[in-house]
């Protein structure tokens, strides 16, 4: 049980990180559009 | 165990995947393309990149093809703790550099390279040491990533090694050439999304196809006592500790990381590096688990080559679509690091070679861009040629590792301590590399008093590493305390024992010797440096508008002092 969790927790964390990154990119995009400036 | 032959994608599928990947990346780079690129944008995106893009770029750059293979190898060799001894320490180093990154930005908000800061702090010789170590490091990284592309393509498809190298080289160059670092950061995001999605699908799929929890319960016997020990000393001494020391040097000595430090918005440095730590750790440890799983299945690596573990696991336990995902995962990881290397190399040549030395502080932005793009073309050409020739780069890799280890303390000390001089910096690095070479290549027998000498140097080096980490987060008093306590613990533990671990002894010696020499010479220095000068000497090349008037590209140049 613990060993299975040890194997599978990493993709789960990766997915959380991906969600955070996509949400913040969306926020940056909206802010860039609002200000009329390039995001990068 | 199933057959170990690698699954073969057809030529058409392989070309479709490669052209699809590089074509999509190229199209993405067109979104941010500007007819007249700004040189500061080309090198550091005008130091205004947001949280999502900069975090993704940090993770994608820090993960290269070797990350997967080495993490899986570590899991296969050292068992339960193996993937952690690769991924965890690598991740920790991302966290470790952010306090120093904040300091670099505070001192020189408009910097493009660390070597540029050293030029402003000390002068040309320190700058050249830093720039040369950066250039060699990025060239090696470029070559290794192109080699990985060739190896992957030749392993999983009918295409040849050289065809794989060429496609990767041209693909990476095509989307990085025009917009430089901006394109690198932009495409890193898409590449990271592809990598994470692939990892999230591949890891559980292989795990359950291989037998899942039942396999773990039934095959625990395959692990030796050391491999089944989560606190394995062998894993720590042979994998964890040398890697920890090596990546610390990489974090400070590599321009790809410094470039991202200078590019992210200053108030976002901390959150960016925190999420990058988490993301890097999760992806790399997760893929390292495939090595541990291979150990449970009893897999025998083809030709005894541990780099074959992940491709073998993928070939054995994934359906064809999964293999295609795995293919994209590796191509994405190596491409994101290779484009960062191209952007890093161009920034060093533009700033430290052209800007500071050829143009003598009065660069023409249009010519500067030409230097940057020409550097990318030449670097790709060399990367492809050397990767195709499959040179043994171990010695060069060892040397650049030593050079980076030797510069960590002098670089950090130069940004905090006003006594550090150019002389102290240069002699610290040279003496550390010299003594590192003696022990690493065993130029004299490492026994008796000589061995004790190097063990003492290594203990000092270990104390420096831990002291620096404490310094970044908790300040000088905590750092001195941690270093002193570490030294008290390490001295008796190292003397008589560490000589058995030459790689670790060599790496720690580089830290120890450079610190002792740097501190000794700095104490003798009576001059004091005014850190306020750094912000005055390190300026933007183009976007600061001054009275100088327009230049050829329609931009404005502020003369660079120092």
Coordinates of C-alpha atoms in Angstrom, one line a residue:
Chain A
X1 CA 0.0 0.0 0.0
X2 CA 2.7 2.5 1.1
X3 CA 5.0 1.4 -1.6
X4 CA 2.2 1.8 -4.3
X5 CA 1.6 5.3 -3.0
X6 CA 5.4 6.0 -3.1
X7 CA 5.3 5.1 -6.8
X8 CA 2.2 7.0 -7.8
X9 CA 2.4 10.1 -5.7
X10 CA 4.9 11.7 -8.1
X11 CA 2.6 11.9 -11.2
X12 CA -0.1 13.2 -8.9
X13 CA 2.1 16.1 -7.7
X14 CA 3.2 16.7 -11.3
X15 CA -0.4 17.2 -12.3
X16 CA -1.0 19.6 -9.4
X17 CA 2.1 21.6 -10.6
X18 CA 0.8 21.6 -14.1
X19 CA -2.6 22.9 -13.0
X20 CA -0.9 25.8 -11.1
X21 CA 1.2 26.7 -14.0
X22 CA -1.7 26.7 -16.5
X23 CA -3.9 28.8 -14.2
X24 CA -1.1 31.3 -13.7
X25 CA -0.3 31.5 -17.4
X26 CA -4.0 32.2 -18.0
X27 CA -3.8 35.0 -15.4
X28 CA -0.7 36.4 -17.1
X29 CA -2.4 36.3 -20.5
X30 CA -5.4 38.2 -19.3
X31 CA -3.2 40.8 -17.5
X32 CA -1.2 41.2 -20.7
X33 CA -4.3 41.7 -22.8
X34 CA -5.7 44.2 -20.3
X35 CA -2.5 46.2 -20.2
X36 CA -1.9 45.9 -24.0
X37 CA 1.6 44.7 -23.3
X38 CA 3.4 41.6 -24.5
X39 CA 3.4 38.7 -22.0
X40 CA 7.1 38.1 -22.7
Chain B
X1 CA 9.9 -10.9 -17.9
X2 CA 8.9 -10.1 -21.4
X3 CA 11.2 -9.8 -24.4
X4 CA 13.7 -6.9 -24.1
X5 CA 13.8 -5.9 -27.8
X6 CA 12.9 -2.2 -28.3
X7 CA 9.6 -1.3 -29.8
X8 CA 10.0 0.2 -33.3
X9 CA 8.0 3.1 -34.5
X10 CA 7.7 3.3 -38.3
X11 CA 9.8 5.8 -40.2
X12 CA 6.6 7.7 -41.1
X13 CA 5.4 7.9 -37.5
X14 CA 8.8 9.0 -36.2
X15 CA 9.1 11.7 -38.8
X16 CA 5.5 12.8 -38.1
X17 CA 6.2 13.0 -34.4
X18 CA 9.4 14.9 -34.9
X19 CA 8.1 17.3 -37.5
X20 CA 4.9 17.7 -35.6
X21 CA 6.8 18.6 -32.4
X22 CA 9.3 20.9 -33.9
X23 CA 6.7 22.4 -36.4
X24 CA 4.3 23.2 -33.5
X25 CA 7.1 24.7 -31.5
X26 CA 8.3 26.8 -34.4
X27 CA 4.8 28.1 -35.0
X28 CA 4.5 28.9 -31.3
X29 CA 7.7 31.0 -31.5
X30 CA 6.2 33.0 -34.4
X31 CA 3.6 34.3 -31.9
X32 CA 6.2 36.4 -30.1
X33 CA 8.4 37.2 -33.1
X34 CA 9.3 40.9 -33.6
X35 CA 10.8 42.3 -36.7
X36 CA 13.4 44.3 -34.7
X37 CA 14.2 42.2 -31.7
X38 CA 15.4 44.2 -28.6
X39 CA 18.8 42.8 -27.4
X40 CA 17.7 42.8 -23.7
X41 CA 14.5 41.0 -24.7
X42 CA 16.6 38.6 -26.8
X43 CA 18.8 37.8 -23.7
X44 CA 16.6 38.1 -20.6
X45 CA 13.1 39.1 -21.9
X46 CA 13.5 42.5 -20.3
X47 CA 13.5 41.0 -16.9
X48 CA 9.7 40.9 -16.8
X49 CA 8.6 37.3 -17.2
X50 CA 5.6 36.2 -15.2
X51 CA 5.2 33.4 -12.7
X52 CA 3.7 30.7 -15.0
X53 CA 6.2 31.1 -17.8
X54 CA 9.3 31.5 -15.7
X55 CA 8.4 28.5 -13.4
X56 CA 7.7 26.3 -16.4
X57 CA 10.9 27.4 -18.1
X58 CA 13.0 26.7 -15.0
X59 CA 11.6 23.2 -14.7
X60 CA 11.9 22.4 -18.4
X61 CA 15.5 23.7 -18.5
X62 CA 16.6 21.9 -15.4
X63 CA 15.2 18.6 -16.8
X64 CA 17.3 17.3 -19.6
X65 CA 17.3 13.9 -21.3
X66 CA 19.9 12.6 -18.9
X67 CA 17.6 13.4 -15.9
X68 CA 15.3 10.5 -16.7
X69 CA 18.0 8.0 -17.5
X70 CA 20.1 8.9 -14.5
X71 CA 17.2 9.0 -12.1
X72 CA 16.0 5.5 -13.3
X73 CA 19.6 4.2 -13.1
X74 CA 19.7 5.4 -9.6
X75 CA 16.5 3.6 -8.8
X76 CA 17.7 0.5 -10.4
X77 CA 21.1 0.5 -8.7
X78 CA 20.2 1.8 -5.2
X79 CA 16.6 0.6 -4.8
X80 CA 14.0 2.4 -2.8
X81 CA 15.9 5.6 -2.0
X82 CA 17.7 5.7 -5.5
X83 CA 15.2 8.1 -7.3
X84 CA 15.2 10.4 -4.4
X85 CA 19.0 10.6 -4.3
X86 CA 18.8 12.0 -7.8
X87 CA 15.6 14.0 -8.0
X88 CA 15.3 15.3 -4.5
X89 CA 18.8 16.8 -4.4
X90 CA 18.4 18.3 -7.9
X91 CA 15.2 19.9 -6.8
X92 CA 16.7 21.2 -3.6
X93 CA 19.3 23.0 -5.6
X94 CA 16.7 25.0 -7.4
X95 CA 15.4 26.1 -4.0
X96 CA 18.9 26.8 -2.8
X97 CA 19.7 29.3 -5.4
X98 CA 16.8 31.6 -5.1
X99 CA 18.1 33.6 -2.1
X100 CA 21.3 34.2 -4.0
X101 CA 19.3 35.0 -7.1
X102 CA 17.5 37.7 -5.2
X103 CA 20.8 39.1 -4.2
X104 CA 22.1 39.1 -7.7
X105 CA 19.0 40.9 -8.9
X106 CA 19.2 43.4 -6.1
X107 CA 22.8 44.3 -6.9
X108 CA 22.5 44.3 -10.7
X109 CA 18.8 44.6 -11.8
X110 CA 19.8 44.9 -15.4
X111 CA 22.3 42.0 -15.6
X112 CA 22.3 39.5 -18.5
X113 CA 24.9 37.1 -17.3
X114 CA 26.7 36.3 -14.0
X115 CA 30.0 36.9 -15.8
X116 CA 28.8 40.4 -16.5
X117 CA 28.3 41.0 -12.8
X118 CA 31.8 39.6 -12.1
X119 CA 33.2 41.9 -14.7
X120 CA 31.7 44.9 -12.9
X121 CA 32.8 43.5 -9.5
X122 CA 36.3 42.4 -10.3
X123 CA 37.4 42.9 -13.9
X124 CA 38.2 40.9 -16.9
X125 CA 40.0 37.8 -15.6
X126 CA 37.2 36.8 -13.2
X127 CA 34.7 37.4 -16.0
X128 CA 36.6 35.3 -18.4
X129 CA 36.8 32.4 -15.9
X130 CA 33.0 32.5 -15.4
X131 CA 32.2 33.0 -19.1
X132 CA 34.5 30.2 -20.2
X133 CA 33.1 27.8 -17.7
X134 CA 29.6 28.7 -18.8
X135 CA 30.5 28.3 -22.5
X136 CA 32.1 24.9 -22.0
X137 CA 29.2 23.8 -19.8
X138 CA 26.5 24.8 -22.3
X139 CA 28.4 23.3 -25.3
X140 CA 28.7 20.0 -23.4
X141 CA 25.0 20.1 -22.5
X142 CA 24.1 20.8 -26.1
X143 CA 26.1 17.9 -27.3
X144 CA 24.7 15.5 -24.7
X145 CA 21.2 16.5 -25.6
X146 CA 21.7 16.1 -29.4
X147 CA 23.4 12.7 -28.6
X148 CA 20.3 11.7 -26.6
X149 CA 18.1 12.6 -29.6
X150 CA 20.2 10.5 -31.9
X151 CA 20.2 7.6 -29.5
X152 CA 16.5 7.7 -28.9
X153 CA 15.7 7.9 -32.6
X154 CA 18.0 5.1 -33.6
X155 CA 16.7 3.0 -30.7
X156 CA 13.0 3.4 -31.4
X157 CA 12.8 3.8 -35.1
X158 CA 14.5 2.8 -38.4
X159 CA 16.1 6.2 -38.7
X160 CA 19.8 6.5 -38.0
X161 CA 21.6 8.1 -35.0
X162 CA 22.9 10.9 -37.2
X163 CA 19.5 11.6 -38.7
X164 CA 18.1 11.9 -35.2
X165 CA 21.0 14.3 -34.2
X166 CA 20.4 16.4 -37.3
X167 CA 16.7 16.7 -36.9
X168 CA 17.0 17.7 -33.3
X169 CA 19.7 20.3 -34.0
X170 CA 17.8 21.9 -36.9
X171 CA 14.5 21.7 -35.0
X172 CA 15.9 23.5 -31.9
X173 CA 17.8 26.1 -33.9
X174 CA 14.7 26.9 -36.1
X175 CA 12.6 28.1 -33.3
X176 CA 15.3 29.7 -31.1
X177 CA 17.3 31.6 -33.7
X178 CA 15.1 34.7 -34.2
X179 CA 13.8 35.6 -30.7
X180 CA 16.5 33.9 -28.6
X181 CA 15.7 33.6 -24.9
X182 CA 12.1 34.8 -25.4
X183 CA 11.4 31.9 -27.7
X184 CA 13.1 29.6 -25.4
X185 CA 10.9 30.6 -22.4
X186 CA 7.7 30.6 -24.5
X187 CA 8.3 27.2 -26.0
X188 CA 9.5 25.8 -22.7
X189 CA 6.0 26.1 -21.4
X190 CA 4.4 24.1 -24.2
X191 CA 7.2 21.5 -24.0
X192 CA 6.8 21.2 -20.2
X193 CA 3.0 20.7 -20.6
X194 CA 3.7 17.9 -23.1
X195 CA 6.3 16.4 -20.8
X196 CA 4.1 16.5 -17.6
X197 CA 1.1 15.1 -19.5
X198 CA 3.3 12.3 -20.9
X199 CA 4.8 11.5 -17.5
X200 CA 1.4 11.5 -15.8
X201 CA 0.1 9.0 -18.3
X202 CA 3.2 6.9 -18.7
X203 CA 4.2 6.3 -15.1
X204 CA 0.9 4.8 -13.8
X205 CA 0.4 2.9 -17.1
X206 CA 3.8 1.2 -16.9
X207 CA 3.3 0.6 -13.2
X208 CA 0.0 -1.2 -13.6
X209 CA 0.9 -3.0 -16.8
X210 CA 4.0 -4.4 -15.0
X211 CA 1.8 -5.9 -12.3
X212 CA 1.2 -3.0 -9.9
X213 CA 0.9 -3.6 -6.2
X214 CA 1.0 -7.4 -6.7
X215 CA 4.3 -7.2 -8.4
X216 CA 5.8 -5.1 -5.6
X217 CA 4.5 -7.6 -2.9
X218 CA 5.6 -10.7 -4.8
X219 CA 9.1 -9.4 -5.9
X220 CA 10.4 -7.6 -2.9
X221 CA 12.9 -10.4 -2.6
X222 CA 14.7 -9.1 -5.7
X223 CA 16.0 -6.1 -3.7
X224 CA 19.2 -6.6 -1.7
X225 CA 19.2 -5.5 1.9
X226 CA 20.9 -2.3 0.9
X227 CA 18.4 -1.6 -1.9
X228 CA 15.5 -2.3 0.4
X229 CA 16.9 0.2 3.0
X230 CA 15.3 3.6 2.6
X231 CA 18.3 5.1 4.4
X232 CA 21.0 3.2 2.5
X233 CA 24.5 4.6 3.2
X234 CA 25.8 3.3 -0.1
X235 CA 23.1 5.2 -2.0
X236 CA 24.0 8.4 0.0
X237 CA 27.7 8.1 -0.5
X238 CA 27.8 6.9 -4.1
X239 CA 24.8 8.8 -5.5
X240 CA 23.2 11.4 -3.2
X241 CA 26.2 13.2 -1.8
X242 CA 28.3 13.5 -5.1
X243 CA 25.2 14.5 -7.0
X244 CA 24.2 17.1 -4.3
X245 CA 27.6 18.7 -4.5
X246 CA 27.6 18.6 -8.3
X247 CA 24.2 20.2 -8.8
X248 CA 25.0 22.9 -6.3
X249 CA 27.9 23.9 -8.6
X250 CA 25.7 23.6 -11.6
X251 CA 23.1 25.9 -10.1
X252 CA 25.6 28.7 -9.7
X253 CA 27.8 28.0 -12.6
X254 CA 25.3 27.5 -15.4
X255 CA 24.1 30.5 -17.4
X256 CA 20.8 28.8 -18.3
X257 CA 19.8 29.1 -14.7
X258 CA 21.3 32.6 -14.2
X259 CA 19.5 33.8 -17.3
X260 CA 16.1 32.8 -15.8
X261 CA 17.0 34.5 -12.5
X262 CA 17.6 37.7 -14.5
X263 CA 14.5 37.2 -16.6
X264 CA 11.8 36.6 -14.0
X265 CA 10.0 39.6 -12.4
X266 CA 12.0 40.4 -9.3
X267 CA 9.0 40.1 -6.9
X268 CA 8.3 36.6 -8.3
X269 CA 11.7 35.0 -7.8
X270 CA 10.7 33.1 -4.6
X271 CA 7.3 31.6 -5.8
X272 CA 8.9 30.8 -9.2
X273 CA 11.7 28.8 -7.6
X274 CA 9.4 27.1 -5.1
X275 CA 7.1 25.7 -7.7
X276 CA 10.0 24.8 -9.9
X277 CA 11.5 22.9 -7.0
X278 CA 8.3 20.9 -6.6
X279 CA 7.7 20.4 -10.3
X280 CA 11.3 19.2 -11.1
X281 CA 11.3 16.9 -8.1
X282 CA 8.0 15.3 -8.9
X283 CA 8.7 14.6 -12.6
X284 CA 12.3 13.4 -12.2
X285 CA 11.6 11.2 -9.1
X286 CA 8.5 9.9 -10.8
X287 CA 10.4 8.8 -13.9
X288 CA 13.2 7.4 -11.6
X289 CA 10.5 5.1 -10.2
X290 CA 10.6 3.3 -13.5
X291 CA 14.1 2.2 -12.7
X292 CA 13.0 1.0 -9.3
X293 CA 10.1 -0.8 -11.0
X294 CA 12.6 -2.4 -13.4
X295 CA 14.4 -3.8 -10.4
X296 CA 11.2 -5.3 -9.1
X297 CA 10.5 -6.9 -12.5
X298 CA 14.0 -8.4 -12.8
X299 CA 14.8 -6.5 -16.0
X300 CA 18.2 -7.0 -17.5
X301 CA 19.4 -3.8 -19.3
X302 CA 20.2 -4.5 -23.0
X303 CA 24.0 -4.8 -23.4
X304 CA 24.3 -4.1 -19.7
X305 CA 23.7 -0.4 -20.5
X306 CA 21.7 1.2 -17.7
X307 CA 20.6 4.0 -20.0
X308 CA 18.4 1.4 -21.7
X309 CA 16.3 0.9 -18.6
X310 CA 13.6 3.4 -19.4
X311 CA 13.3 2.7 -23.1
X312 CA 13.1 -1.0 -22.3
X313 CA 10.4 -0.5 -19.7
X314 CA 8.5 1.7 -22.2
X315 CA 8.9 -0.8 -25.0
X316 CA 7.9 -3.7 -22.8
X317 CA 4.9 -2.2 -20.9
X318 CA 3.5 0.5 -23.1
X319 CA 1.1 0.3 -26.0
X320 CA 2.2 2.0 -29.3
X321 CA 0.5 5.3 -28.3
X322 CA 2.3 5.2 -25.0
X323 CA 5.6 4.8 -26.9
X324 CA 4.8 7.8 -29.0
X325 CA 4.1 9.8 -25.8
X326 CA 7.4 8.6 -24.3
X327 CA 9.2 9.7 -27.5
X328 CA 7.7 13.2 -27.1
X329 CA 8.6 13.2 -23.4
X330 CA 12.3 12.7 -24.2
X331 CA 12.4 14.9 -27.2
X332 CA 10.7 17.7 -25.2
X333 CA 13.1 17.4 -22.3
X334 CA 16.2 17.5 -24.5
X335 CA 14.9 20.2 -26.8
X336 CA 13.9 22.6 -23.9
X337 CA 17.4 22.2 -22.4
X338 CA 19.1 22.6 -25.8
X339 CA 17.3 25.8 -26.7
X340 CA 18.2 27.2 -23.3
X341 CA 21.8 26.3 -24.0
X342 CA 21.7 28.2 -27.3
X343 CA 20.1 31.2 -25.6
X344 CA 22.7 31.0 -22.8
X345 CA 25.6 30.8 -25.2
X346 CA 24.3 33.7 -27.3
X347 CA 23.8 35.9 -24.2
X348 CA 27.4 35.2 -23.0
X349 CA 28.9 35.9 -26.4
X350 CA 26.7 39.0 -26.9
X351 CA 27.4 40.4 -23.4
X352 CA 30.8 39.1 -22.3
X353 CA 32.6 38.7 -25.6
X354 CA 31.1 41.3 -27.9
X355 CA 29.6 43.9 -25.4
X356 CA 32.4 44.0 -22.8
X357 CA 35.5 43.1 -24.8
X358 CA 35.1 43.7 -28.6
X359 CA 32.8 46.7 -28.4
X360 CA 34.5 47.9 -25.2
X361 CA 31.2 48.8 -23.5
X362 CA 29.7 50.6 -26.5
X363 CA 27.8 47.9 -28.3
X364 CA 25.6 48.4 -31.4
X365 CA 22.4 46.5 -30.7
X366 CA 22.0 45.3 -34.3
X367 CA 25.5 43.9 -34.4
X368 CA 25.0 42.5 -31.0
X369 CA 22.0 40.5 -32.3
X370 CA 24.0 39.3 -35.2
X371 CA 26.6 38.0 -32.7
X372 CA 23.9 36.2 -30.8
X373 CA 22.4 34.5 -33.8
X374 CA 25.7 33.6 -35.3
X375 CA 26.7 32.0 -32.0
X376 CA 23.5 29.9 -32.1
X377 CA 24.3 28.7 -35.6
X378 CA 27.9 27.9 -34.8
X379 CA 27.0 26.2 -31.5
X380 CA 24.4 24.0 -33.2
X381 CA 26.9 23.1 -35.9
X382 CA 29.5 22.1 -33.4
X383 CA 26.9 20.3 -31.2
X384 CA 25.7 18.3 -34.1
X385 CA 29.2 17.5 -35.4
X386 CA 30.5 16.4 -31.9
X387 CA 27.4 14.5 -31.1
X388 CA 27.7 12.7 -34.5
X389 CA 31.3 11.8 -33.7
X390 CA 30.2 10.5 -30.3
X391 CA 33.3 11.8 -28.5
X392 CA 34.0 10.7 -25.0
X393 CA 33.4 13.8 -23.0
X394 CA 33.9 12.4 -19.5
X395 CA 37.2 14.2 -18.8
X396 CA 35.7 17.5 -20.1
X397 CA 32.6 17.0 -18.0
X398 CA 34.7 16.3 -14.9
X399 CA 36.8 19.4 -15.5
X400 CA 33.8 21.7 -16.0
X401 CA 32.2 20.2 -12.9
X402 CA 35.4 21.0 -10.9
X403 CA 35.5 24.5 -12.4
X404 CA 31.9 25.1 -11.3
X405 CA 32.6 23.7 -7.9
X406 CA 35.6 26.0 -7.5
X407 CA 33.7 29.1 -8.4
X408 CA 30.7 28.7 -6.2
X409 CA 32.2 30.2 -3.0
X410 CA 34.1 33.0 -4.8
X411 CA 31.0 34.0 -6.8
X412 CA 28.7 34.1 -3.8
X413 CA 31.4 35.8 -1.6
X414 CA 32.0 38.4 -4.2
X415 CA 28.3 39.4 -4.0
X416 CA 28.2 39.8 -0.2
X417 CA 31.7 40.5 1.1
X418 CA 33.3 43.8 0.1
X419 CA 36.9 42.5 0.7
X420 CA 36.9 39.9 -2.0
X421 CA 39.3 41.0 -4.8
X422 CA 40.0 39.9 -8.3
X423 CA 43.2 38.3 -7.2
X424 CA 41.4 36.3 -4.5
X425 CA 38.8 35.2 -7.0
X426 CA 41.2 34.0 -9.6
X427 CA 43.7 32.3 -7.3
X428 CA 40.9 30.6 -5.4
X429 CA 39.5 29.1 -8.6
X430 CA 42.9 28.1 -10.1
X431 CA 44.2 26.5 -6.9
X432 CA 40.9 24.6 -6.4
X433 CA 40.9 23.2 -9.9
X434 CA 44.6 22.2 -9.6
X435 CA 44.1 20.3 -6.3
X436 CA 40.8 18.8 -7.6
X437 CA 42.7 17.4 -10.6
X438 CA 45.4 15.9 -8.3
X439 CA 42.9 14.0 -6.3
X440 CA 40.3 13.2 -9.0
X441 CA 42.8 11.8 -11.4
X442 CA 45.0 10.4 -8.7
X443 CA 48.1 12.2 -10.1
X444 CA 49.8 11.2 -6.8
X445 CA 48.9 8.1 -4.8
X446 CA 46.0 9.1 -2.5
X447 CA 47.3 7.4 0.6
X448 CA 48.9 8.3 4.0
X449 CA 49.4 12.0 4.7
X450 CA 48.3 13.0 1.2
X451 CA 45.0 11.3 1.6
X452 CA 44.5 12.9 5.0
X453 CA 45.3 16.3 3.5
X454 CA 42.6 15.8 0.9
X455 CA 40.1 14.4 3.4
X456 CA 40.6 17.6 5.5
X457 CA 40.1 19.7 2.4
X458 CA 36.9 17.7 1.6
X459 CA 35.6 18.1 5.1
X460 CA 36.1 21.9 4.7
X461 CA 34.3 21.7 1.4
X462 CA 31.4 19.8 2.9
X463 CA 31.2 22.4 5.7
X464 CA 31.2 25.2 3.0
X465 CA 28.4 23.6 1.1
X466 CA 26.1 23.3 4.1
X467 CA 27.2 26.7 5.4
X468 CA 26.3 28.3 2.1
X469 CA 22.9 26.7 2.1
X470 CA 22.3 28.0 5.6
X471 CA 23.6 31.4 4.6
X472 CA 21.2 31.8 1.8
X473 CA 18.2 31.2 4.0
X474 CA 19.2 32.2 7.5
X475 CA 22.2 34.6 7.3
X476 CA 25.8 34.7 8.4
X477 CA 25.6 33.6 12.0
X478 CA 23.6 30.5 11.2
X479 CA 25.9 29.8 8.3
X480 CA 29.0 29.9 10.5
X481 CA 27.4 27.8 13.1
X482 CA 26.2 25.2 10.6
X483 CA 29.7 25.1 8.9
X484 CA 31.5 24.8 12.2
X485 CA 29.2 22.0 13.4
X486 CA 29.4 20.2 10.0
X487 CA 33.2 20.4 10.1
X488 CA 33.3 18.9 13.6
X489 CA 31.1 16.0 12.4
X490 CA 32.8 15.5 9.0
X491 CA 36.5 15.7 10.0
X492 CA 36.5 12.5 12.1
X493 CA 34.1 10.8 9.7
X494 CA 36.1 11.6 6.6
X495 CA 39.7 11.1 7.8
X496 CA 40.7 7.6 6.9
X497 CA 37.5 6.8 5.1
X498 CA 36.6 9.3 2.3
X499 CA 39.6 8.3 0.2
X500 CA 37.5 5.3 -0.9
X501 CA 35.1 7.7 -2.6
X502 CA 37.4 9.7 -4.9
X503 CA 34.6 11.4 -6.9
X504 CA 33.2 12.9 -3.7
X505 CA 36.6 13.7 -2.3
X506 CA 37.5 15.6 -5.5
X507 CA 34.3 17.6 -5.7
X508 CA 34.4 18.6 -2.0
X509 CA 38.1 19.5 -2.3
X510 CA 37.2 22.0 -5.0
X511 CA 34.8 23.8 -2.6
X512 CA 37.1 23.6 0.4
X513 CA 40.3 24.8 -1.3
X514 CA 38.6 27.7 -3.2
X515 CA 37.0 28.9 0.0
X516 CA 40.2 28.8 2.0
X517 CA 42.2 30.6 -0.6
X518 CA 39.5 33.1 -1.3
X519 CA 39.1 33.9 2.4
X520 CA 42.8 34.0 3.1
X521 CA 43.6 36.4 0.2
X522 CA 40.5 38.5 0.9
X523 CA 41.4 39.0 4.6
X524 CA 44.8 40.5 3.4
X525 CA 43.0 42.9 1.1
X526 CA 42.7 46.4 2.6
X527 CA 40.4 47.8 -0.2
X528 CA 36.6 47.8 0.1
X529 CA 34.2 47.5 -2.8
X530 CA 31.1 49.7 -3.0
X531 CA 28.3 47.3 -4.1
X532 CA 26.2 50.3 -5.3
X533 CA 28.7 50.5 -8.2
X534 CA 27.3 47.2 -9.7
X535 CA 23.9 48.6 -10.6
X536 CA 25.7 51.6 -12.3
X537 CA 28.1 49.4 -14.2
X538 CA 25.7 46.7 -15.3
X539 CA 23.1 48.3 -17.4
X540 CA 20.5 47.4 -20.0
X541 CA 22.0 47.5 -23.5
X542 CA 19.0 48.8 -25.4
X543 CA 15.8 49.6 -23.6
X544 CA 17.1 52.5 -21.5
X545 CA 16.4 55.6 -23.6
X546 CA 19.1 58.2 -23.2
X547 CA 20.1 61.3 -25.0
X548 CA 22.5 59.4 -27.2
X549 CA 20.0 59.3 -30.0
X550 CA 18.7 56.6 -32.3
X551 CA 21.0 54.0 -33.8
X552 CA 20.7 51.8 -36.8
X553 CA 17.9 49.5 -35.6
X554 CA 15.8 52.3 -34.5
X555 CA 16.6 51.6 -30.9
X556 CA 18.5 53.6 -28.3
X557 CA 21.8 52.6 -26.6
X558 CA 23.0 53.5 -23.2
X559 CA 26.8 53.3 -23.0
X560 CA 27.9 50.6 -20.6
X561 CA 30.3 51.7 -18.0
X562 CA 32.9 49.6 -16.1

